[in-house]
Each structure stands twice: as C-alpha cells, then as structure tokens.
Amino acid sequence: MIQQTDFFFEGGRSGVLLIHGLTGTPMEMRLLGKGLNRAGFTVHGMQLAGHCGNAEDLLATGWHDWYASVEKAADEMLGKVDHLFVGGLSMGALLALKLAADRPQQVAGVGVYGATFRYDGWSIPWLARLSFLLPLLKKLGIGRNRSFMEQPPYGIRDERLRAQVSTAMLSGDSAAAGLPGNPWYSLAEMYGLAAEVRSQLPQVTAPCLVAHASEDDVASLKNAELVMREVSAPAELLLLKDSYHMITIDKERRTLIDRSAAFFDNIAAGNGIQRVAA
C-alpha cells in the first residue's frame, strides 16, 4: 500500500520542486523544504511513482514513470510561481538535471545534491560496484527478486540521526525512511536514467549549485565533478566536509539550506552566477 507523503509549503512567487532519491521518500527533503520556505520560497516535496510502498510497488515502475511524475509536479508548480527551481538528492539530482535539460525555458536553476550516476562511494561493497551490469541482467531476466541491502552508515554521518533512520527503515516503514534495500531491477532502471542524463548534461543551461559530501559514502566526488565539467551552465561547487551522502538531513543541512536559498534568490533577482568552486 503506497502512502502519500509529499508536502507543499506556500510561499512567494519563486518556487522550488524537491525530488527524493531511489527507494527514498519526500521526508528526506522535508527539512530542506522547510528551510527554503522560511527563506520565502514556495516548496513542493514531490513523491516519485512507485515509492513509499513495498519493493513490488517500486518494481512495477521504471525511470520513465519516475520522470513522468517529476514533469507532472513541475507543470503543477508552474501554475503557482514565476520562477521554478528544481533540486534533487542522489537519483533525484539526475531527474532534476534531466528536467533542466528538457525544459530550458522553464527551469531557472538547479540544486544538484549528492548526484549519483554510479554507486562508487567508500561504503559500497565491491560486488555492488558491479551494479552497472544490472541492465544486462534485467534484459536476460536474471535477479528480479534480488536486492542490494543498504549498508551502514546509511549515508548519514550524524550518529544519533543514523540510529533513528536505520531503525525506521529496518522496521519496514518505507514512507518514513525508504526501503532497506535497492531492488536489482530498480537499480538497472537508475543506470538507464544515468546514461540518458549523462548524454544530456551539455543541454543544461540553468545555473547549478552542485553540493556534495567530500566523504560521500555512496557516490564519490567524481559524480559531482562530472556535472561541473559537462553542464553548459554556470555552476557553483559546494563541498560539505562533515556529512555523508544524505546531505539534506545530515550535519551540514543548515549550510545547504542557506547556500541554496542564496543561490536561488540571486537568480530570481536577475544576478549572474559565475562558474566557481567553493
């Protein structure tokens, strides 16, 4: 049974559409959403198709379904705001970049948070690093009921928060903390999305705030460097030194909120964004 956990915070005429990651939940974007709303933005934390249910619910969808739900949410948001910004975490960052590539006239700026083109962070077991082969296994019909189980530290450096999230996730409350494992076929879909988005990066012309944990346990810095190198947009790099993959909820979330709000405000005010690293 899929639970609806998306959120909407009314604010000004600049809006931010927030997109969670694969097997995740809008809850992982809620603190960022509240912070952006306090800064004056209208915020919608959307829910991707097939998420916040069980593994079968997720397996019934693919990346085209996930992206269709992003487009639908963007269309709804465009009726409420003058400037549309989009921010995503992990796979959500890829979906945000795709929206910017496909709709250059509509997306004013992008928050690229912990972009994950490959699972190559330091906590990923060697077997899981071969997950780029999963599209081939899916094509051969192998491993539909297999999953890669999440590993400590679960993308969270804050030990107290990690304990709370892992308890919720392992208890089966996927609406609160996401699924405890990544189904092989869903990962295969994500790699299909990653290949598509990688080819589209030069089409991204909206300014990008590329935020990434310098010690990301799930997706190495190479993922952020790829975005910085390939997009045609002005891009700003924000390295977070006291966080792991889930930067929207980890120790430096306030820094992420403040930098995101300032970045989007600057664009809405019509100020140019330079290509800088910080």
PDB file of C-alpha atoms in Angstrom:
ATOM      1  CA  MET A   1       0.000   0.000   0.000  1.00  0.00           C
ATOM      2  CA  ILE A   2       1.647   3.234  -1.155  1.00  0.00           C
ATOM      3  CA  GLN A   3       1.374   6.077   1.350  1.00  0.00           C
ATOM      4  CA  GLN A   4       1.233   9.665   0.120  1.00  0.00           C
ATOM      5  CA  THR A   5       3.954  11.625   1.929  1.00  0.00           C
ATOM      6  CA  ASP A   6       4.631  14.565  -0.374  1.00  0.00           C
ATOM      7  CA  PHE A   7       4.439  18.073   1.112  1.00  0.00           C
ATOM      8  CA  PHE A   8       3.623  21.586  -0.037  1.00  0.00           C
ATOM      9  CA  PHE A   9       4.634  24.808   1.719  1.00  0.00           C
ATOM     10  CA  GLU A  10       3.060  28.037   0.434  1.00  0.00           C
ATOM     11  CA  GLY A  11       5.478  30.918  -0.021  1.00  0.00           C
ATOM     12  CA  GLY A  12       6.419  33.608  -2.521  1.00  0.00           C
ATOM     13  CA  ARG A  13       6.441  33.664  -6.320  1.00  0.00           C
ATOM     14  CA  SER A  14       9.732  31.743  -6.532  1.00  0.00           C
ATOM     15  CA  GLY A  15       9.172  28.012  -6.151  1.00  0.00           C
ATOM     16  CA  VAL A  16      11.399  25.008  -5.529  1.00  0.00           C
ATOM     17  CA  LEU A  17      10.435  21.494  -6.602  1.00  0.00           C
ATOM     18  CA  LEU A  18      12.327  18.947  -4.469  1.00  0.00           C
ATOM     19  CA  ILE A  19      12.923  15.359  -5.659  1.00  0.00           C
ATOM     20  CA  HIS A  20      13.975  12.491  -3.384  1.00  0.00           C
ATOM     21  CA  GLY A  21      16.233   9.573  -4.308  1.00  0.00           C
ATOM     22  CA  LEU A  22      15.752   5.975  -5.421  1.00  0.00           C
ATOM     23  CA  THR A  23      13.904   3.887  -2.772  1.00  0.00           C
ATOM     24  CA  GLY A  24      13.659   7.117  -0.760  1.00  0.00           C
ATOM     25  CA  THR A  25      10.812   9.313   0.440  1.00  0.00           C
ATOM     26  CA  PRO A  26       9.850  13.015   0.424  1.00  0.00           C
ATOM     27  CA  MET A  27      10.715  13.000   4.143  1.00  0.00           C
ATOM     28  CA  GLU A  28      14.412  13.176   3.217  1.00  0.00           C
ATOM     29  CA  MET A  29      13.722  16.557   1.570  1.00  0.00           C
ATOM     30  CA  ARG A  30      11.415  17.981   4.259  1.00  0.00           C
ATOM     31  CA  LEU A  31      13.995  19.816   6.411  1.00  0.00           C
ATOM     32  CA  LEU A  32      15.486  21.421   3.299  1.00  0.00           C
ATOM     33  CA  GLY A  33      11.956  22.303   2.157  1.00  0.00           C
ATOM     34  CA  LYS A  34      11.078  23.925   5.490  1.00  0.00           C
ATOM     35  CA  GLY A  35      14.288  25.946   5.426  1.00  0.00           C
ATOM     36  CA  LEU A  36      13.675  27.166   1.873  1.00  0.00           C
ATOM     37  CA  ASN A  37      10.085  28.032   2.789  1.00  0.00           C
ATOM     38  CA  ARG A  38      11.317  30.090   5.774  1.00  0.00           C
ATOM     39  CA  ALA A  39      13.533  31.918   3.263  1.00  0.00           C
ATOM     40  CA  GLY A  40      10.392  32.854   1.299  1.00  0.00           C
ATOM     41  CA  PHE A  41      10.086  30.116  -1.332  1.00  0.00           C
ATOM     42  CA  THR A  42       7.019  28.103  -2.249  1.00  0.00           C
ATOM     43  CA  VAL A  43       8.152  24.483  -1.920  1.00  0.00           C
ATOM     44  CA  HIS A  44       6.754  21.158  -3.143  1.00  0.00           C
ATOM     45  CA  GLY A  45       8.468  17.975  -1.979  1.00  0.00           C
ATOM     46  CA  MET A  46       7.101  15.554  -4.555  1.00  0.00           C
ATOM     47  CA  GLN A  47       6.794  11.763  -4.396  1.00  0.00           C
ATOM     48  CA  LEU A  48       8.162   9.632  -7.216  1.00  0.00           C
ATOM     49  CA  ALA A  49       5.932   6.988  -8.803  1.00  0.00           C
ATOM     50  CA  GLY A  50       6.166   3.581  -7.111  1.00  0.00           C
ATOM     51  CA  HIS A  51       7.832   4.912  -3.946  1.00  0.00           C
ATOM     52  CA  CYS A  52       6.700   4.778  -0.286  1.00  0.00           C
ATOM     53  CA  GLY A  53       5.245   1.295  -0.693  1.00  0.00           C
ATOM     54  CA  ASN A  54       6.933  -2.104  -0.889  1.00  0.00           C
ATOM     55  CA  ALA A  55       9.516  -3.497  -3.302  1.00  0.00           C
ATOM     56  CA  GLU A  56       6.801  -4.789  -5.655  1.00  0.00           C
ATOM     57  CA  ASP A  57       5.300  -1.299  -5.900  1.00  0.00           C
ATOM     58  CA  LEU A  58       8.708   0.042  -6.893  1.00  0.00           C
ATOM     59  CA  LEU A  59       9.393  -2.792  -9.357  1.00  0.00           C
ATOM     60  CA  ALA A  60       6.108  -2.010 -11.107  1.00  0.00           C
ATOM     61  CA  THR A  61       7.660   1.313 -12.218  1.00  0.00           C
ATOM     62  CA  GLY A  62      10.757   2.385 -14.137  1.00  0.00           C
ATOM     63  CA  TRP A  63      12.669   5.594 -14.697  1.00  0.00           C
ATOM     64  CA  HIS A  64      10.260   6.839 -17.359  1.00  0.00           C
ATOM     65  CA  ASP A  65       7.474   6.627 -14.735  1.00  0.00           C
ATOM     66  CA  TRP A  66       9.623   8.416 -12.145  1.00  0.00           C
ATOM     67  CA  TYR A  67      10.427  11.183 -14.607  1.00  0.00           C
ATOM     68  CA  ALA A  68       6.769  11.485 -15.687  1.00  0.00           C
ATOM     69  CA  SER A  69       5.852  12.183 -12.057  1.00  0.00           C
ATOM     70  CA  VAL A  70       8.534  14.915 -11.962  1.00  0.00           C
ATOM     71  CA  GLU A  71       7.110  16.520 -15.116  1.00  0.00           C
ATOM     72  CA  LYS A  72       3.594  16.416 -13.694  1.00  0.00           C
ATOM     73  CA  ALA A  73       4.747  18.061 -10.450  1.00  0.00           C
ATOM     74  CA  ALA A  74       6.656  20.702 -12.419  1.00  0.00           C
ATOM     75  CA  ASP A  75       3.582  21.515 -14.517  1.00  0.00           C
ATOM     76  CA  GLU A  76       1.515  21.979 -11.353  1.00  0.00           C
ATOM     77  CA  MET A  77       4.198  24.170  -9.799  1.00  0.00           C
ATOM     78  CA  LEU A  78       4.495  26.369 -12.897  1.00  0.00           C
ATOM     79  CA  GLY A  79       0.902  27.475 -12.383  1.00  0.00           C
ATOM     80  CA  LYS A  80       1.789  28.844  -8.934  1.00  0.00           C
ATOM     81  CA  VAL A  81       5.175  30.577  -9.338  1.00  0.00           C
ATOM     82  CA  ASP A  82       7.080  32.999 -11.574  1.00  0.00           C
ATOM     83  CA  HIS A  83      10.470  31.283 -11.157  1.00  0.00           C
ATOM     84  CA  LEU A  84      10.767  27.497 -10.961  1.00  0.00           C
ATOM     85  CA  PHE A  85      13.827  25.962  -9.333  1.00  0.00           C
ATOM     86  CA  VAL A  86      14.349  22.244  -9.007  1.00  0.00           C
ATOM     87  CA  GLY A  87      16.511  20.369  -6.527  1.00  0.00           C
ATOM     88  CA  GLY A  88      17.134  16.649  -6.159  1.00  0.00           C
ATOM     89  CA  LEU A  89      19.067  14.301  -3.900  1.00  0.00           C
ATOM     90  CA  SER A  90      21.034  11.328  -5.266  1.00  0.00           C
ATOM     91  CA  MET A  91      18.964   9.902  -8.173  1.00  0.00           C
ATOM     92  CA  GLY A  92      16.644  12.877  -7.633  1.00  0.00           C
ATOM     93  CA  ALA A  93      19.544  15.116  -8.717  1.00  0.00           C
ATOM     94  CA  LEU A  94      19.651  13.252 -12.046  1.00  0.00           C
ATOM     95  CA  LEU A  95      15.914  13.748 -12.523  1.00  0.00           C
ATOM     96  CA  ALA A  96      16.344  17.462 -11.717  1.00  0.00           C
ATOM     97  CA  LEU A  97      19.131  17.763 -14.296  1.00  0.00           C
ATOM     98  CA  LYS A  98      17.002  15.982 -16.904  1.00  0.00           C
ATOM     99  CA  LEU A  99      14.126  18.397 -16.294  1.00  0.00           C
ATOM    100  CA  ALA A 100      16.527  21.330 -16.736  1.00  0.00           C
ATOM    101  CA  ALA A 101      17.905  19.802 -19.956  1.00  0.00           C
ATOM    102  CA  ASP A 102      14.433  19.132 -21.367  1.00  0.00           C
ATOM    103  CA  ARG A 103      12.869  22.436 -20.280  1.00  0.00           C
ATOM    104  CA  PRO A 104      15.492  25.191 -20.514  1.00  0.00           C
ATOM    105  CA  GLN A 105      12.826  27.887 -20.762  1.00  0.00           C
ATOM    106  CA  GLN A 106      11.063  26.782 -17.573  1.00  0.00           C
ATOM    107  CA  VAL A 107      13.780  25.775 -15.098  1.00  0.00           C
ATOM    108  CA  ALA A 108      15.574  28.811 -13.656  1.00  0.00           C
ATOM    109  CA  GLY A 109      18.151  26.952 -11.563  1.00  0.00           C
ATOM    110  CA  VAL A 110      19.104  23.509 -10.239  1.00  0.00           C
ATOM    111  CA  GLY A 111      20.154  22.202  -6.835  1.00  0.00           C
ATOM    112  CA  VAL A 112      22.300  19.134  -7.593  1.00  0.00           C
ATOM    113  CA  TYR A 113      22.580  17.397  -4.208  1.00  0.00           C
ATOM    114  CA  GLY A 114      24.770  14.278  -3.967  1.00  0.00           C
ATOM    115  CA  ALA A 115      24.313  13.428  -7.649  1.00  0.00           C
ATOM    116  CA  THR A 116      24.591   9.671  -8.193  1.00  0.00           C
ATOM    117  CA  PHE A 117      25.482   8.436 -11.670  1.00  0.00           C
ATOM    118  CA  ARG A 118      27.330   5.471 -10.137  1.00  0.00           C
ATOM    119  CA  TYR A 119      27.321   3.897  -6.701  1.00  0.00           C
ATOM    120  CA  ASP A 120      31.067   4.226  -6.117  1.00  0.00           C
ATOM    121  CA  GLY A 121      31.360   5.670  -2.605  1.00  0.00           C
ATOM    122  CA  TRP A 122      33.681   4.245   0.057  1.00  0.00           C
ATOM    123  CA  SER A 123      30.975   2.179   1.833  1.00  0.00           C
ATOM    124  CA  ILE A 124      29.779   0.372  -1.306  1.00  0.00           C
ATOM    125  CA  PRO A 125      30.852  -3.330  -1.277  1.00  0.00           C
ATOM    126  CA  TRP A 126      32.901  -4.473  -4.273  1.00  0.00           C
ATOM    127  CA  LEU A 127      30.031  -6.649  -5.547  1.00  0.00           C
ATOM    128  CA  ALA A 128      27.613  -3.712  -5.525  1.00  0.00           C
ATOM    129  CA  ARG A 129      30.139  -1.674  -7.530  1.00  0.00           C
ATOM    130  CA  LEU A 130      29.384  -4.044 -10.395  1.00  0.00           C
ATOM    131  CA  SER A 131      25.782  -2.841 -10.386  1.00  0.00           C
ATOM    132  CA  PHE A 132      26.334  -1.045 -13.707  1.00  0.00           C
ATOM    133  CA  LEU A 133      25.989  -4.561 -15.191  1.00  0.00           C
ATOM    134  CA  LEU A 134      22.407  -4.804 -13.907  1.00  0.00           C
ATOM    135  CA  PRO A 135      20.719  -3.534 -17.105  1.00  0.00           C
ATOM    136  CA  LEU A 136      22.188  -6.596 -18.860  1.00  0.00           C
ATOM    137  CA  LEU A 137      20.921  -8.949 -16.119  1.00  0.00           C
ATOM    138  CA  LYS A 138      17.487  -7.337 -16.328  1.00  0.00           C
ATOM    139  CA  LYS A 139      17.441  -7.822 -20.093  1.00  0.00           C
ATOM    140  CA  LEU A 140      18.263 -11.504 -19.506  1.00  0.00           C
ATOM    141  CA  GLY A 141      15.535 -11.804 -16.864  1.00  0.00           C
ATOM    142  CA  ILE A 142      18.014 -12.595 -14.084  1.00  0.00           C
ATOM    143  CA  GLY A 143      17.585 -11.472 -10.453  1.00  0.00           C
ATOM    144  CA  ARG A 144      14.148  -9.840 -10.374  1.00  0.00           C
ATOM    145  CA  ASN A 145      13.697 -10.647  -6.673  1.00  0.00           C
ATOM    146  CA  ARG A 146      17.230  -9.730  -5.623  1.00  0.00           C
ATOM    147  CA  SER A 147      18.228  -6.538  -3.805  1.00  0.00           C
ATOM    148  CA  PHE A 148      21.382  -4.851  -2.612  1.00  0.00           C
ATOM    149  CA  MET A 149      20.733  -4.189   1.088  1.00  0.00           C
ATOM    150  CA  GLU A 150      21.658  -0.779   2.477  1.00  0.00           C
ATOM    151  CA  GLN A 151      24.903  -0.748   4.467  1.00  0.00           C
ATOM    152  CA  PRO A 152      25.940   1.344   7.492  1.00  0.00           C
ATOM    153  CA  PRO A 153      26.456   4.282   7.753  1.00  0.00           C
ATOM    154  CA  TYR A 154      23.316   4.609   5.556  1.00  0.00           C
ATOM    155  CA  GLY A 155      24.535   7.924   4.116  1.00  0.00           C
ATOM    156  CA  ILE A 156      24.372   9.683   7.487  1.00  0.00           C
ATOM    157  CA  ARG A 157      27.356  10.952   9.493  1.00  0.00           C
ATOM    158  CA  ASP A 158      25.255  12.145  12.464  1.00  0.00           C
ATOM    159  CA  GLU A 159      25.190   9.011  14.641  1.00  0.00           C
ATOM    160  CA  ARG A 160      22.006   9.875  16.550  1.00  0.00           C
ATOM    161  CA  LEU A 161      20.098  10.599  13.341  1.00  0.00           C
ATOM    162  CA  ARG A 162      21.565   7.469  11.710  1.00  0.00           C
ATOM    163  CA  ALA A 163      20.166   5.325  14.536  1.00  0.00           C
ATOM    164  CA  GLN A 164      16.698   6.850  14.113  1.00  0.00           C
ATOM    165  CA  VAL A 165      16.633   6.459  10.336  1.00  0.00           C
ATOM    166  CA  SER A 166      18.045   2.918  10.276  1.00  0.00           C
ATOM    167  CA  THR A 167      15.522   1.802  12.912  1.00  0.00           C
ATOM    168  CA  ALA A 168      12.621   3.202  10.857  1.00  0.00           C
ATOM    169  CA  MET A 169      13.976   1.763   7.610  1.00  0.00           C
ATOM    170  CA  LEU A 170      14.613  -1.724   9.009  1.00  0.00           C
ATOM    171  CA  SER A 171      11.190  -1.754  10.704  1.00  0.00           C
ATOM    172  CA  GLY A 172       9.576  -1.657   7.255  1.00  0.00           C
ATOM    173  CA  ASP A 173       8.266   1.938   7.416  1.00  0.00           C
ATOM    174  CA  SER A 174       9.226   2.857   3.847  1.00  0.00           C
ATOM    175  CA  ALA A 175       7.122   6.037   3.904  1.00  0.00           C
ATOM    176  CA  ALA A 176       9.256   7.439   6.736  1.00  0.00           C
ATOM    177  CA  ALA A 177      12.726   6.252   5.777  1.00  0.00           C
ATOM    178  CA  GLY A 178      12.599   4.433   2.433  1.00  0.00           C
ATOM    179  CA  LEU A 179      13.206   0.780   1.592  1.00  0.00           C
ATOM    180  CA  PRO A 180      16.114  -1.028   3.314  1.00  0.00           C
ATOM    181  CA  GLY A 181      17.368  -2.422   0.001  1.00  0.00           C
ATOM    182  CA  ASN A 182      17.715  -1.438  -3.643  1.00  0.00           C
ATOM    183  CA  PRO A 183      15.994  -3.992  -5.936  1.00  0.00           C
ATOM    184  CA  TRP A 184      18.335  -5.037  -8.742  1.00  0.00           C
ATOM    185  CA  TYR A 185      15.811  -4.171 -11.458  1.00  0.00           C
ATOM    186  CA  SER A 186      15.188  -0.707  -9.999  1.00  0.00           C
ATOM    187  CA  LEU A 187      18.945  -0.103  -9.945  1.00  0.00           C
ATOM    188  CA  ALA A 188      19.054  -1.227 -13.571  1.00  0.00           C
ATOM    189  CA  GLU A 189      16.437   1.435 -14.332  1.00  0.00           C
ATOM    190  CA  MET A 190      18.502   4.021 -12.487  1.00  0.00           C
ATOM    191  CA  TYR A 191      21.539   3.190 -14.588  1.00  0.00           C
ATOM    192  CA  GLY A 192      19.398   3.638 -17.695  1.00  0.00           C
ATOM    193  CA  LEU A 193      18.413   7.080 -16.414  1.00  0.00           C
ATOM    194  CA  ALA A 194      22.040   7.895 -15.571  1.00  0.00           C
ATOM    195  CA  ALA A 195      23.167   7.106 -19.140  1.00  0.00           C
ATOM    196  CA  GLU A 196      20.383   9.287 -20.546  1.00  0.00           C
ATOM    197  CA  VAL A 197      21.143  12.224 -18.242  1.00  0.00           C
ATOM    198  CA  ARG A 198      24.885  11.985 -18.776  1.00  0.00           C
ATOM    199  CA  SER A 199      24.345  12.428 -22.519  1.00  0.00           C
ATOM    200  CA  GLN A 200      22.079  15.428 -21.831  1.00  0.00           C
ATOM    201  CA  LEU A 201      24.344  17.347 -19.429  1.00  0.00           C
ATOM    202  CA  PRO A 202      25.597  19.743 -22.160  1.00  0.00           C
ATOM    203  CA  GLN A 203      21.939  20.750 -22.683  1.00  0.00           C
ATOM    204  CA  VAL A 204      21.678  22.024 -19.090  1.00  0.00           C
ATOM    205  CA  THR A 205      21.868  25.818 -19.316  1.00  0.00           C
ATOM    206  CA  ALA A 206      20.222  26.767 -15.991  1.00  0.00           C
ATOM    207  CA  PRO A 207      22.750  27.687 -13.264  1.00  0.00           C
ATOM    208  CA  CYS A 208      23.592  24.741 -10.984  1.00  0.00           C
ATOM    209  CA  LEU A 209      24.521  24.578  -7.315  1.00  0.00           C
ATOM    210  CA  VAL A 210      26.426  21.283  -7.125  1.00  0.00           C
ATOM    211  CA  ALA A 211      26.555  20.232  -3.454  1.00  0.00           C
ATOM    212  CA  HIS A 212      28.337  17.031  -2.455  1.00  0.00           C
ATOM    213  CA  ALA A 213      29.837  15.498   0.662  1.00  0.00           C
ATOM    214  CA  SER A 214      33.610  15.350   0.293  1.00  0.00           C
ATOM    215  CA  GLU A 215      33.496  11.935   2.046  1.00  0.00           C
ATOM    216  CA  ASP A 216      30.292  10.700   0.397  1.00  0.00           C
ATOM    217  CA  ASP A 217      29.888   7.028   1.325  1.00  0.00           C
ATOM    218  CA  VAL A 218      27.508   6.221  -1.556  1.00  0.00           C
ATOM    219  CA  ALA A 219      28.575   8.317  -4.562  1.00  0.00           C
ATOM    220  CA  SER A 220      32.149   9.580  -4.897  1.00  0.00           C
ATOM    221  CA  LEU A 221      33.093  13.146  -5.776  1.00  0.00           C
ATOM    222  CA  LYS A 222      33.602  12.000  -9.374  1.00  0.00           C
ATOM    223  CA  ASN A 223      29.806  12.289  -9.753  1.00  0.00           C
ATOM    224  CA  ALA A 224      29.857  15.991  -8.817  1.00  0.00           C
ATOM    225  CA  GLU A 225      32.931  16.624 -10.951  1.00  0.00           C
ATOM    226  CA  LEU A 226      31.129  15.108 -13.942  1.00  0.00           C
ATOM    227  CA  VAL A 227      28.281  17.615 -13.547  1.00  0.00           C
ATOM    228  CA  MET A 228      30.659  20.551 -13.079  1.00  0.00           C
ATOM    229  CA  ARG A 229      32.601  19.524 -16.189  1.00  0.00           C
ATOM    230  CA  GLU A 230      29.762  18.671 -18.557  1.00  0.00           C
ATOM    231  CA  VAL A 231      26.909  21.144 -17.996  1.00  0.00           C
ATOM    232  CA  SER A 232      26.821  24.240 -20.200  1.00  0.00           C
ATOM    233  CA  ALA A 233      25.521  26.294 -17.279  1.00  0.00           C
ATOM    234  CA  PRO A 234      27.384  28.423 -14.755  1.00  0.00           C
ATOM    235  CA  ALA A 235      27.983  26.045 -11.845  1.00  0.00           C
ATOM    236  CA  GLU A 236      28.968  26.513  -8.225  1.00  0.00           C
ATOM    237  CA  LEU A 237      30.513  23.672  -6.198  1.00  0.00           C
ATOM    238  CA  LEU A 238      29.703  23.329  -2.506  1.00  0.00           C
ATOM    239  CA  LEU A 239      31.768  20.671  -0.718  1.00  0.00           C
ATOM    240  CA  LEU A 240      30.411  19.561   2.648  1.00  0.00           C
ATOM    241  CA  LYS A 241      33.182  18.175   4.873  1.00  0.00           C
ATOM    242  CA  ASP A 242      31.128  16.935   7.860  1.00  0.00           C
ATOM    243  CA  SER A 243      28.375  14.980   6.073  1.00  0.00           C
ATOM    244  CA  TYR A 244      27.864  11.738   4.214  1.00  0.00           C
ATOM    245  CA  HIS A 245      25.545  11.096   1.237  1.00  0.00           C
ATOM    246  CA  MET A 246      22.237  12.314   2.738  1.00  0.00           C
ATOM    247  CA  ILE A 247      23.293  15.964   2.817  1.00  0.00           C
ATOM    248  CA  THR A 248      19.698  17.221   3.058  1.00  0.00           C
ATOM    249  CA  ILE A 249      19.343  15.782   6.579  1.00  0.00           C
ATOM    250  CA  ASP A 250      22.928  15.382   7.824  1.00  0.00           C
ATOM    251  CA  LYS A 251      25.092  17.654   9.987  1.00  0.00           C
ATOM    252  CA  GLU A 252      25.514  20.498   7.483  1.00  0.00           C
ATOM    253  CA  ARG A 253      21.894  20.739   6.327  1.00  0.00           C
ATOM    254  CA  ARG A 254      21.670  24.366   7.522  1.00  0.00           C
ATOM    255  CA  THR A 255      24.646  25.280   5.353  1.00  0.00           C
ATOM    256  CA  LEU A 256      22.924  23.565   2.423  1.00  0.00           C
ATOM    257  CA  ILE A 257      19.675  25.437   3.119  1.00  0.00           C
ATOM    258  CA  ASP A 258      21.411  28.823   3.380  1.00  0.00           C
ATOM    259  CA  ARG A 259      23.536  28.337   0.276  1.00  0.00           C
ATOM    260  CA  SER A 260      20.580  27.015  -1.751  1.00  0.00           C
ATOM    261  CA  ALA A 261      18.331  29.907  -0.723  1.00  0.00           C
ATOM    262  CA  ALA A 262      21.026  32.479  -1.564  1.00  0.00           C
ATOM    263  CA  PHE A 263      21.781  30.778  -4.894  1.00  0.00           C
ATOM    264  CA  PHE A 264      18.121  30.676  -5.979  1.00  0.00           C
ATOM    265  CA  ASP A 265      17.458  34.228  -4.687  1.00  0.00           C
ATOM    266  CA  ASN A 266      20.388  35.516  -6.723  1.00  0.00           C
ATOM    267  CA  ILE A 267      18.972  34.007  -9.905  1.00  0.00           C
ATOM    268  CA  ALA A 268      15.430  35.270  -9.217  1.00  0.00           C
ATOM    269  CA  ALA A 269      16.883  38.766  -8.687  1.00  0.00           C
ATOM    270  CA  GLY A 270      18.469  38.578 -12.122  1.00  0.00           C
ATOM    271  CA  ASN A 271      22.078  38.466 -10.944  1.00  0.00           C
ATOM    272  CA  GLY A 272      24.578  36.477 -12.968  1.00  0.00           C
ATOM    273  CA  ILE A 273      26.060  33.310 -11.482  1.00  0.00           C
ATOM    274  CA  GLN A 274      29.718  32.716 -12.201  1.00  0.00           C
ATOM    275  CA  ARG A 275      31.341  29.296 -12.566  1.00  0.00           C
ATOM    276  CA  VAL A 276      33.107  28.980  -9.224  1.00  0.00           C
ATOM    277  CA  ALA A 277      34.270  26.307  -6.785  1.00  0.00           C
ATOM    278  CA  ALA A 278      33.946  26.776  -3.021  1.00  0.00           C
TER     279      ALA A 278
END
